[in-house]
């Protein structure tokens, strides 16, 4: 039985990012006192209101304790996110994903914060030998990025386990998240742009890679469950339990956009895993969360959003 523990003030790190900006708007709309922190300023259309504050600052150097004043839950999304560039820029990944997480956890400890939700990643599983990736499996990260995400989630769990700690930590292992405003380095945003414009897209490998794509509104809902339920520390998958190949995705997006991209196949990239597929049973049973947006609906909404942006800039 879950005990509702509705957090009062919420601090969102990475609030100017793709997932962060959706979460900020959702929390603002529900009337919560919310503070967002990001090293980039919030974009036009960001959450606003009397109970919303945006702070521009870098978690590697910012004085974090004052940000936790009046806050009872932190959602830690700030990180350098891509799999493929992480072979080249590892120092920045370690600084932003691991060392900055430690600074934040120290501030949580010092202020006696009760709850942190940390964004982890399906990439921690690597190329799984099992059909579905389940939290009980041993992680086997296949990229430097994934190593830093595993380090960050485990660090949060270690802080929560410290004797006398008031903190509970929930690490959410997001599968590939998509939706309006998706990062421009990711497949679906590139695919929609290329389809709508009839331009080229590079596909790494032969199109047989499979991903469990989860819509951003579902991810925001899962974060809400993790923040506001009395569940103790642990890790939880956030995916749909279904996956699709890159080739199938291209066909589906082209049909919805009524135009096709020019596909150019390139070498598979180091660190990219072949297949992701979430076992969603623990998240459903313990957090009471299941994704509800199917891929066709999520793609339709993403294409619609992109089309209206193109009209707005006269493209
Ligand atoms: P994003 O890049 O859009 O957002 C991350 C934000 O963090 C950026 O706005 C960036 O400026 C900020 N940031 C990075 N380092 C910082 C620092 N040192 N100080 C302050 N701000 C900093 O990425 P996203 O796709 O929204 O991902 C959010 C989180 O979810 C990340 O932790 C990522 O690893 C994780 N995740 C994302 C996906 C996905 O498919 N998008 C999947 C699994 C996990
Ligand atoms: C995404 C996020 O970028 C990571 O932050 C996150 O941790 C990860 O999901 C996750 O699931 O945990 P990824 O699956 O690589 O990583 O997401 P995309 O960039 O959308 O790539 C999906 C597939 O498309 C991969 O096979 C990739 O190789 C391929 N791809 C991507 C292309 O073929 N071309 C591109 O231009 C981009």
CSV table of C-alpha atoms and ligand atoms in Angstrom, one decimal:
chain,number,residue,atom,x,y,z
A,1,UNK,CA,0.0,0.0,0.0
A,2,UNK,CA,1.4,3.4,-1.0
A,3,UNK,CA,1.3,6.3,1.4
A,4,UNK,CA,0.8,9.5,-0.6
A,5,UNK,CA,3.5,12.0,0.4
A,6,UNK,CA,2.8,15.0,-1.8
A,7,UNK,CA,6.0,17.0,-2.0
A,8,UNK,CA,5.6,20.8,-1.5
A,9,UNK,CA,8.4,22.7,-3.3
A,10,UNK,CA,10.2,20.8,-6.1
A,11,UNK,CA,13.6,21.5,-7.4
A,12,UNK,CA,14.1,20.4,-11.0
A,13,UNK,CA,17.7,20.2,-12.3
A,14,UNK,CA,18.2,20.3,-16.1
A,15,UNK,CA,15.0,22.4,-16.3
A,16,UNK,CA,15.8,24.0,-19.6
A,17,UNK,CA,16.3,20.6,-21.3
A,18,UNK,CA,13.9,18.4,-23.3
A,19,UNK,CA,12.3,16.4,-20.4
A,20,UNK,CA,12.9,19.2,-17.8
A,21,UNK,CA,10.9,21.8,-19.7
A,22,UNK,CA,7.9,19.4,-20.0
A,23,UNK,CA,8.2,18.6,-16.3
A,24,UNK,CA,8.4,22.3,-15.3
A,25,UNK,CA,5.2,23.1,-17.3
A,26,UNK,CA,3.4,20.2,-15.8
A,27,UNK,CA,4.4,21.1,-12.2
A,28,UNK,CA,3.6,24.8,-12.8
A,29,UNK,CA,0.1,23.9,-14.2
A,30,UNK,CA,-0.6,21.8,-11.1
A,31,UNK,CA,0.1,24.8,-8.9
A,32,UNK,CA,3.3,23.5,-7.3
A,33,UNK,CA,6.0,25.7,-6.0
A,34,UNK,CA,8.8,24.8,-8.5
A,35,UNK,CA,12.4,25.9,-8.9
A,36,UNK,CA,14.3,25.0,-12.0
A,37,UNK,CA,18.0,25.1,-12.4
A,38,UNK,CA,20.0,24.8,-15.6
A,39,UNK,CA,23.2,26.1,-17.0
A,40,UNK,CA,21.2,27.2,-20.0
A,41,UNK,CA,18.5,29.8,-19.8
A,42,UNK,CA,14.9,28.6,-20.1
A,43,UNK,CA,13.6,28.9,-23.7
A,44,UNK,CA,10.6,30.9,-24.9
A,45,UNK,CA,7.4,29.1,-23.8
A,46,UNK,CA,8.9,27.8,-20.6
A,47,UNK,CA,6.9,27.4,-17.5
A,48,UNK,CA,5.9,30.6,-15.8
A,49,UNK,CA,3.8,31.9,-12.9
A,50,UNK,CA,4.1,33.3,-9.4
A,51,UNK,CA,5.2,29.9,-8.0
A,52,UNK,CA,7.8,29.2,-10.6
A,53,UNK,CA,11.4,30.3,-10.5
A,54,UNK,CA,14.2,29.7,-13.0
A,55,UNK,CA,17.8,29.8,-11.9
A,56,UNK,CA,20.7,29.8,-14.4
A,57,UNK,CA,23.7,28.1,-12.9
A,58,UNK,CA,26.1,25.3,-13.3
A,59,UNK,CA,25.7,22.4,-10.8
A,60,UNK,CA,29.5,21.9,-10.8
A,61,UNK,CA,30.0,25.3,-9.1
A,62,UNK,CA,26.7,26.8,-7.9
A,63,UNK,CA,26.0,27.1,-4.1
A,64,UNK,CA,23.3,24.5,-4.0
A,65,UNK,CA,22.0,24.5,-0.4
A,66,UNK,CA,20.1,27.8,-0.7
A,67,UNK,CA,18.2,26.3,-3.7
A,68,UNK,CA,16.8,23.7,-1.4
A,69,UNK,CA,15.1,26.1,0.9
A,70,UNK,CA,11.3,25.2,1.0
A,71,UNK,CA,12.0,22.2,-1.2
A,72,UNK,CA,10.9,18.7,-0.3
A,73,UNK,CA,11.7,16.8,-3.5
A,74,UNK,CA,14.5,17.1,-6.1
A,75,UNK,CA,14.1,15.8,-9.6
A,76,UNK,CA,17.7,15.5,-11.0
A,77,UNK,CA,17.6,15.6,-14.8
A,78,UNK,CA,20.7,17.7,-15.5
A,79,UNK,CA,23.3,15.7,-17.4
A,80,UNK,CA,25.1,15.5,-20.7
A,81,UNK,CA,22.9,12.9,-22.3
A,82,UNK,CA,24.1,11.4,-25.7
A,83,UNK,CA,25.5,7.9,-26.0
A,84,UNK,CA,27.6,8.4,-29.1
A,85,UNK,CA,29.7,11.5,-28.3
A,86,UNK,CA,30.6,10.1,-24.9
A,87,UNK,CA,33.8,8.4,-26.3
A,88,UNK,CA,35.3,11.8,-27.1
A,89,UNK,CA,34.1,14.1,-24.3
A,90,UNK,CA,34.4,11.8,-21.3
A,91,UNK,CA,35.7,14.5,-18.9
A,92,UNK,CA,32.6,16.6,-19.3
A,93,UNK,CA,30.4,13.5,-18.9
A,94,UNK,CA,32.1,12.7,-15.6
A,95,UNK,CA,32.0,16.3,-14.3
A,96,UNK,CA,28.3,16.9,-15.2
A,97,UNK,CA,26.9,13.5,-14.7
A,98,UNK,CA,28.8,12.1,-11.7
A,99,UNK,CA,30.7,14.9,-9.8
A,100,UNK,CA,27.8,17.4,-10.1
A,101,UNK,CA,25.4,14.7,-8.9
A,102,UNK,CA,27.7,14.2,-5.8
A,103,UNK,CA,27.6,17.9,-5.1
A,104,UNK,CA,23.8,17.8,-5.3
A,105,UNK,CA,23.6,14.8,-3.0
A,106,UNK,CA,25.9,16.5,-0.5
A,107,UNK,CA,23.5,19.5,-0.4
A,108,UNK,CA,20.5,17.2,0.0
A,109,UNK,CA,22.3,15.5,3.0
A,110,UNK,CA,23.3,18.8,4.6
A,111,UNK,CA,19.7,20.1,4.4
A,112,UNK,CA,18.0,16.9,5.4
A,113,UNK,CA,16.0,16.6,2.1
A,114,UNK,CA,13.7,13.6,2.1
A,115,UNK,CA,13.4,12.7,-1.6
A,116,UNK,CA,15.4,12.7,-4.8
A,117,UNK,CA,14.4,11.3,-8.1
A,118,UNK,CA,17.3,10.7,-10.4
A,119,UNK,CA,17.1,10.3,-14.2
A,120,UNK,CA,18.9,7.1,-15.1
A,121,UNK,CA,18.9,5.3,-18.4
A,122,UNK,CA,18.1,2.0,-20.2
A,123,UNK,CA,21.7,2.3,-21.5
A,124,UNK,CA,22.9,0.9,-18.1
A,125,UNK,CA,21.8,-2.6,-19.3
A,126,UNK,CA,24.0,-2.6,-22.4
A,127,UNK,CA,23.4,-5.4,-24.9
A,128,UNK,CA,21.2,-7.5,-22.7
A,129,UNK,CA,21.2,-11.3,-23.1
A,130,UNK,CA,17.6,-11.3,-21.9
A,131,UNK,CA,14.6,-10.5,-24.1
A,132,UNK,CA,13.4,-7.8,-21.7
A,133,UNK,CA,15.6,-5.5,-19.5
A,134,UNK,CA,14.6,-6.0,-15.9
A,135,UNK,CA,15.8,-4.1,-12.8
A,136,UNK,CA,17.0,-7.4,-11.3
A,137,UNK,CA,19.5,-8.0,-14.1
A,138,UNK,CA,23.2,-7.0,-13.6
A,139,UNK,CA,23.9,-3.8,-15.5
A,140,UNK,CA,26.5,-4.0,-18.3
A,141,UNK,CA,27.0,-0.4,-19.7
A,142,UNK,CA,28.3,-0.4,-23.3
A,143,UNK,CA,29.3,3.3,-23.5
A,144,UNK,CA,31.1,5.9,-21.4
A,145,UNK,CA,27.8,7.8,-21.1
A,146,UNK,CA,26.1,4.7,-19.7
A,147,UNK,CA,28.9,4.2,-17.1
A,148,UNK,CA,28.3,7.7,-15.8
A,149,UNK,CA,24.5,7.2,-15.6
A,150,UNK,CA,25.0,4.0,-13.6
A,151,UNK,CA,27.5,5.8,-11.4
A,152,UNK,CA,25.0,8.6,-10.7
A,153,UNK,CA,22.1,6.4,-9.8
A,154,UNK,CA,24.2,4.2,-7.6
A,155,UNK,CA,25.7,7.2,-5.9
A,156,UNK,CA,22.2,8.5,-5.1
A,157,UNK,CA,21.3,5.0,-3.7
A,158,UNK,CA,24.5,5.0,-1.6
A,159,UNK,CA,23.7,8.4,-0.1
A,160,UNK,CA,20.2,7.2,0.8
A,161,UNK,CA,21.7,4.1,2.5
A,162,UNK,CA,24.0,6.1,4.7
A,163,UNK,CA,23.3,5.5,8.4
A,164,UNK,CA,21.1,8.2,9.7
A,165,UNK,CA,20.2,9.5,6.3
A,166,UNK,CA,16.7,11.1,5.8
A,167,UNK,CA,17.0,10.8,2.0
A,168,UNK,CA,15.2,8.2,-0.1
A,169,UNK,CA,16.4,8.0,-3.7
A,170,UNK,CA,14.4,6.7,-6.7
A,171,UNK,CA,16.4,6.2,-10.0
A,172,UNK,CA,14.2,6.0,-13.0
A,173,UNK,CA,15.7,4.2,-16.0
A,174,UNK,CA,14.2,6.1,-18.9
A,175,UNK,CA,14.1,4.2,-22.2
A,176,UNK,CA,14.4,6.3,-25.4
A,177,UNK,CA,12.2,9.4,-24.7
A,178,UNK,CA,10.5,11.3,-27.6
A,179,UNK,CA,7.9,14.0,-28.1
A,180,UNK,CA,7.7,17.7,-28.9
A,181,UNK,CA,11.0,19.4,-28.3
A,182,UNK,CA,13.1,16.2,-28.4
A,183,UNK,CA,16.8,16.9,-28.5
A,184,UNK,CA,18.0,17.5,-32.0
A,185,UNK,CA,20.7,14.8,-31.8
A,186,UNK,CA,18.1,12.1,-31.4
A,187,UNK,CA,16.6,9.8,-34.1
A,188,UNK,CA,12.9,10.8,-34.0
A,189,UNK,CA,13.5,14.6,-34.1
A,190,UNK,CA,15.9,14.1,-37.0
A,191,UNK,CA,13.6,11.7,-38.8
A,192,UNK,CA,10.6,14.1,-38.5
A,193,UNK,CA,12.6,17.0,-39.9
A,194,UNK,CA,14.0,14.9,-42.7
A,195,UNK,CA,10.6,13.5,-43.6
A,196,UNK,CA,8.8,16.9,-43.5
A,197,UNK,CA,11.6,18.5,-45.6
A,198,UNK,CA,12.3,15.5,-47.9
A,199,UNK,CA,16.0,15.7,-46.8
A,200,UNK,CA,18.6,13.2,-45.8
A,201,UNK,CA,18.9,11.2,-42.6
A,202,UNK,CA,21.9,9.1,-41.6
A,203,UNK,CA,20.8,5.7,-40.2
A,204,UNK,CA,23.5,4.0,-38.2
A,205,UNK,CA,23.5,0.3,-39.2
A,206,UNK,CA,21.0,-1.5,-41.3
A,207,UNK,CA,17.8,-0.3,-39.6
A,208,UNK,CA,17.3,-3.4,-37.6
A,209,UNK,CA,18.2,-1.8,-34.2
A,210,UNK,CA,15.1,-1.8,-32.0
A,211,UNK,CA,14.1,0.8,-29.3
A,212,UNK,CA,11.4,1.0,-26.6
A,213,UNK,CA,10.3,4.6,-27.4
A,214,UNK,CA,8.4,6.3,-24.5
A,215,UNK,CA,6.5,9.5,-24.9
A,216,UNK,CA,7.6,12.5,-22.8
A,217,UNK,CA,4.1,13.0,-21.2
A,218,UNK,CA,4.3,9.5,-19.8
A,219,UNK,CA,7.8,10.1,-18.5
A,220,UNK,CA,6.6,13.2,-16.7
A,221,UNK,CA,3.8,11.2,-15.2
A,222,UNK,CA,6.2,8.5,-14.0
A,223,UNK,CA,8.4,11.2,-12.4
A,224,UNK,CA,5.3,12.5,-10.6
A,225,UNK,CA,4.6,9.0,-9.2
A,226,UNK,CA,8.2,8.6,-8.1
A,227,UNK,CA,8.1,12.0,-6.3
A,228,UNK,CA,4.8,11.7,-4.5
A,229,UNK,CA,4.5,8.1,-3.4
A,230,UNK,CA,5.9,6.7,-0.2
A,231,UNK,CA,7.9,4.0,-2.0
A,232,UNK,CA,11.4,3.6,-0.6
A,233,UNK,CA,14.7,3.8,-2.5
A,234,UNK,CA,15.1,1.7,-5.6
A,235,UNK,CA,15.5,1.6,-9.4
A,236,UNK,CA,12.5,1.5,-11.8
A,237,UNK,CA,12.3,1.1,-15.6
A,238,UNK,CA,10.3,3.8,-17.5
A,239,UNK,CA,9.4,2.3,-20.9
A,240,UNK,CA,6.4,1.0,-22.7
A,241,UNK,CA,7.2,-2.7,-22.8
A,242,UNK,CA,7.0,-2.6,-26.6
A,243,UNK,CA,9.7,-1.8,-29.2
A,244,UNK,CA,10.0,-1.1,-32.9
A,245,UNK,CA,12.9,-1.3,-35.3
A,246,UNK,CA,14.4,1.8,-36.8
A,247,UNK,CA,13.2,0.7,-40.3
A,248,UNK,CA,9.6,0.2,-39.0
A,249,UNK,CA,9.8,3.6,-37.3
A,250,UNK,CA,10.9,5.3,-40.6
A,251,UNK,CA,8.0,3.7,-42.4
A,252,UNK,CA,5.5,4.8,-39.8
A,253,UNK,CA,6.7,8.4,-39.5
A,254,UNK,CA,6.8,8.7,-43.3
A,255,UNK,CA,3.2,7.6,-43.6
A,256,UNK,CA,2.1,10.1,-40.9
A,257,UNK,CA,4.1,12.9,-42.3
A,258,UNK,CA,2.9,12.0,-45.9
A,259,UNK,CA,6.5,12.4,-47.1
A,260,UNK,CA,9.7,10.4,-46.8
A,261,UNK,CA,13.2,11.2,-45.9
A,262,UNK,CA,16.2,10.2,-48.0
A,263,UNK,CA,17.8,7.4,-45.9
A,264,UNK,CA,21.6,7.0,-46.0
A,265,UNK,CA,23.0,4.0,-44.1
A,266,UNK,CA,26.2,4.6,-42.2
A,267,UNK,CA,28.2,2.3,-39.8
A,268,UNK,CA,26.7,1.3,-36.6
A,269,UNK,CA,28.1,3.6,-33.8
A,270,UNK,CA,30.2,2.3,-30.9
A,271,UNK,CA,28.2,2.2,-27.7
A,272,UNK,CA,24.8,1.9,-29.4
A,273,UNK,CA,23.0,-1.2,-28.2
A,274,UNK,CA,21.1,-3.4,-30.6
A,275,UNK,CA,17.8,-3.8,-28.8
A,276,UNK,CA,16.1,-2.1,-25.9
A,277,UNK,CA,12.8,-3.4,-24.4
A,278,UNK,CA,11.6,-2.6,-20.9
A,279,UNK,CA,10.2,-5.1,-18.4
A,280,UNK,CA,7.6,-2.8,-16.9
A,281,UNK,CA,6.2,-5.1,-14.2
A,282,UNK,CA,8.1,-3.7,-11.2
A,283,UNK,CA,7.2,-0.1,-12.1
A,284,UNK,CA,3.5,-1.0,-12.6
A,285,UNK,CA,3.3,-3.0,-9.4
A,286,UNK,CA,5.3,-0.7,-7.1
A,287,UNK,CA,5.0,2.8,-8.6
A,288,UNK,CA,1.5,2.2,-10.1
A,289,UNK,CA,2.7,3.6,-13.4
A,290,UNK,CA,2.2,2.3,-17.0
A,291,UNK,CA,2.9,4.3,-20.2
A,292,UNK,CA,-0.3,5.0,-22.0
A,293,UNK,CA,0.6,6.9,-25.3
A,294,UNK,CA,1.1,4.5,-28.2
A,295,UNK,CA,3.8,5.2,-30.8
A,296,UNK,CA,1.3,6.3,-33.6
A,297,UNK,CA,-0.3,8.9,-31.2
A,298,UNK,CA,3.1,10.1,-29.9
A,299,UNK,CA,4.5,10.5,-33.5
A,300,UNK,CA,1.4,12.3,-34.6
A,301,UNK,CA,1.7,14.8,-31.8
A,302,UNK,CA,5.4,15.2,-32.5
A,303,UNK,CA,4.9,15.8,-36.2
A,304,UNK,CA,2.0,18.3,-35.5
A,305,UNK,CA,4.2,20.3,-33.1
A,306,UNK,CA,7.1,20.4,-35.6
A,307,UNK,CA,4.8,21.4,-38.4
A,308,UNK,CA,3.4,24.3,-36.4
A,309,UNK,CA,6.9,25.5,-35.5
A,310,UNK,CA,7.9,25.4,-39.2
A,311,UNK,CA,4.8,27.5,-40.1
A,312,UNK,CA,5.6,30.0,-37.3
A,313,UNK,CA,9.1,30.6,-38.6
A,314,UNK,CA,7.9,30.6,-42.2
A,315,UNK,CA,10.0,27.6,-43.2
B,1,LIG,P1,18.7,17.6,-22.3
B,1,LIG,O1,20.2,17.7,-22.8
B,1,LIG,O2,17.7,18.2,-23.1
B,1,LIG,O3,18.6,18.2,-20.8
B,1,LIG,C1,19.6,18.2,-19.9
B,1,LIG,C2,19.8,19.6,-19.3
B,1,LIG,O4,20.8,19.5,-18.3
B,1,LIG,C3,20.3,20.6,-20.3
B,1,LIG,O5,19.4,21.7,-20.4
B,1,LIG,C4,21.7,21.1,-19.8
B,1,LIG,O6,22.0,22.4,-20.0
B,1,LIG,C5,21.6,20.7,-18.3
B,1,LIG,N1,22.9,20.5,-17.7
B,1,LIG,C6,23.9,19.6,-18.1
B,1,LIG,N2,24.9,19.8,-17.3
B,1,LIG,C7,24.6,20.7,-16.4
B,1,LIG,C8,25.3,21.3,-15.3
B,1,LIG,N3,26.6,20.9,-15.0
B,1,LIG,N4,24.7,22.3,-14.6
B,1,LIG,C9,23.4,22.7,-14.9
B,1,LIG,N5,22.7,22.2,-15.9
B,1,LIG,C10,23.3,21.2,-16.6
B,1,LIG,O7,18.5,16.0,-22.0
B,1,LIG,P2,17.1,15.3,-21.9
B,1,LIG,O8,17.0,14.4,-23.1
B,1,LIG,O9,16.1,16.2,-21.4
B,1,LIG,O10,17.6,14.3,-20.7
B,1,LIG,C11,17.3,14.6,-19.3
B,1,LIG,C12,17.9,13.5,-18.4
B,1,LIG,O11,17.3,12.2,-18.7
B,1,LIG,C13,19.4,13.3,-18.5
B,1,LIG,O12,19.9,12.9,-17.2
B,1,LIG,C14,19.5,12.1,-19.4
B,1,LIG,O13,20.7,11.3,-19.2
B,1,LIG,C15,18.3,11.3,-19.0
B,1,LIG,N6,17.8,10.4,-20.0
B,1,LIG,C16,17.3,10.9,-21.2
B,1,LIG,C17,16.7,10.0,-22.1
B,1,LIG,C18,16.1,10.5,-23.4
B,1,LIG,O14,15.8,9.7,-24.2
B,1,LIG,N7,16.0,11.8,-23.6
B,1,LIG,C19,16.7,8.6,-21.9
B,1,LIG,C20,17.3,8.1,-20.7
B,1,LIG,C21,17.8,9.0,-19.8
B,2,LIG,C1,18.6,7.8,-26.0
B,2,LIG,C2,19.1,9.0,-25.3
B,2,LIG,O1,19.9,9.8,-26.1
B,2,LIG,C3,20.0,8.7,-24.1
B,2,LIG,O2,20.2,9.8,-23.3
B,2,LIG,C4,19.3,7.6,-23.3
B,2,LIG,O3,20.0,7.3,-22.2
B,2,LIG,C5,18.9,6.4,-24.1
B,2,LIG,O4,18.0,6.9,-25.1
B,2,LIG,C6,18.2,5.4,-23.3
B,2,LIG,O5,17.3,4.7,-23.9
B,2,LIG,O6,18.5,5.2,-22.2
B,2,LIG,P1,19.3,6.4,-28.1
B,2,LIG,O7,18.6,5.1,-27.9
B,2,LIG,O8,20.7,6.3,-28.7
B,2,LIG,O9,19.6,7.1,-26.7
B,2,LIG,O10,18.3,7.4,-28.8
B,2,LIG,P2,18.3,8.0,-30.3
B,2,LIG,O11,19.4,9.0,-30.5
B,2,LIG,O12,17.0,8.4,-30.6
B,2,LIG,O13,18.7,6.7,-31.2
B,2,LIG,C7,17.9,5.6,-31.4
B,2,LIG,C8,18.5,4.7,-32.5
B,2,LIG,O14,18.5,5.5,-33.7
B,2,LIG,C9,19.9,4.2,-32.2
B,2,LIG,O15,20.0,2.9,-32.8
B,2,LIG,C10,20.8,5.2,-33.0
B,2,LIG,O16,22.0,4.6,-33.5
B,2,LIG,C11,19.9,5.5,-34.2
B,2,LIG,N1,20.1,6.8,-34.8
B,2,LIG,C12,20.1,8.0,-34.1
B,2,LIG,C13,20.3,6.9,-36.2
B,2,LIG,O17,20.4,5.9,-36.9
B,2,LIG,N2,20.6,8.1,-36.7
B,2,LIG,C14,20.6,9.3,-36.0
B,2,LIG,O18,20.8,10.4,-36.6
B,2,LIG,C15,20.3,9.2,-34.6
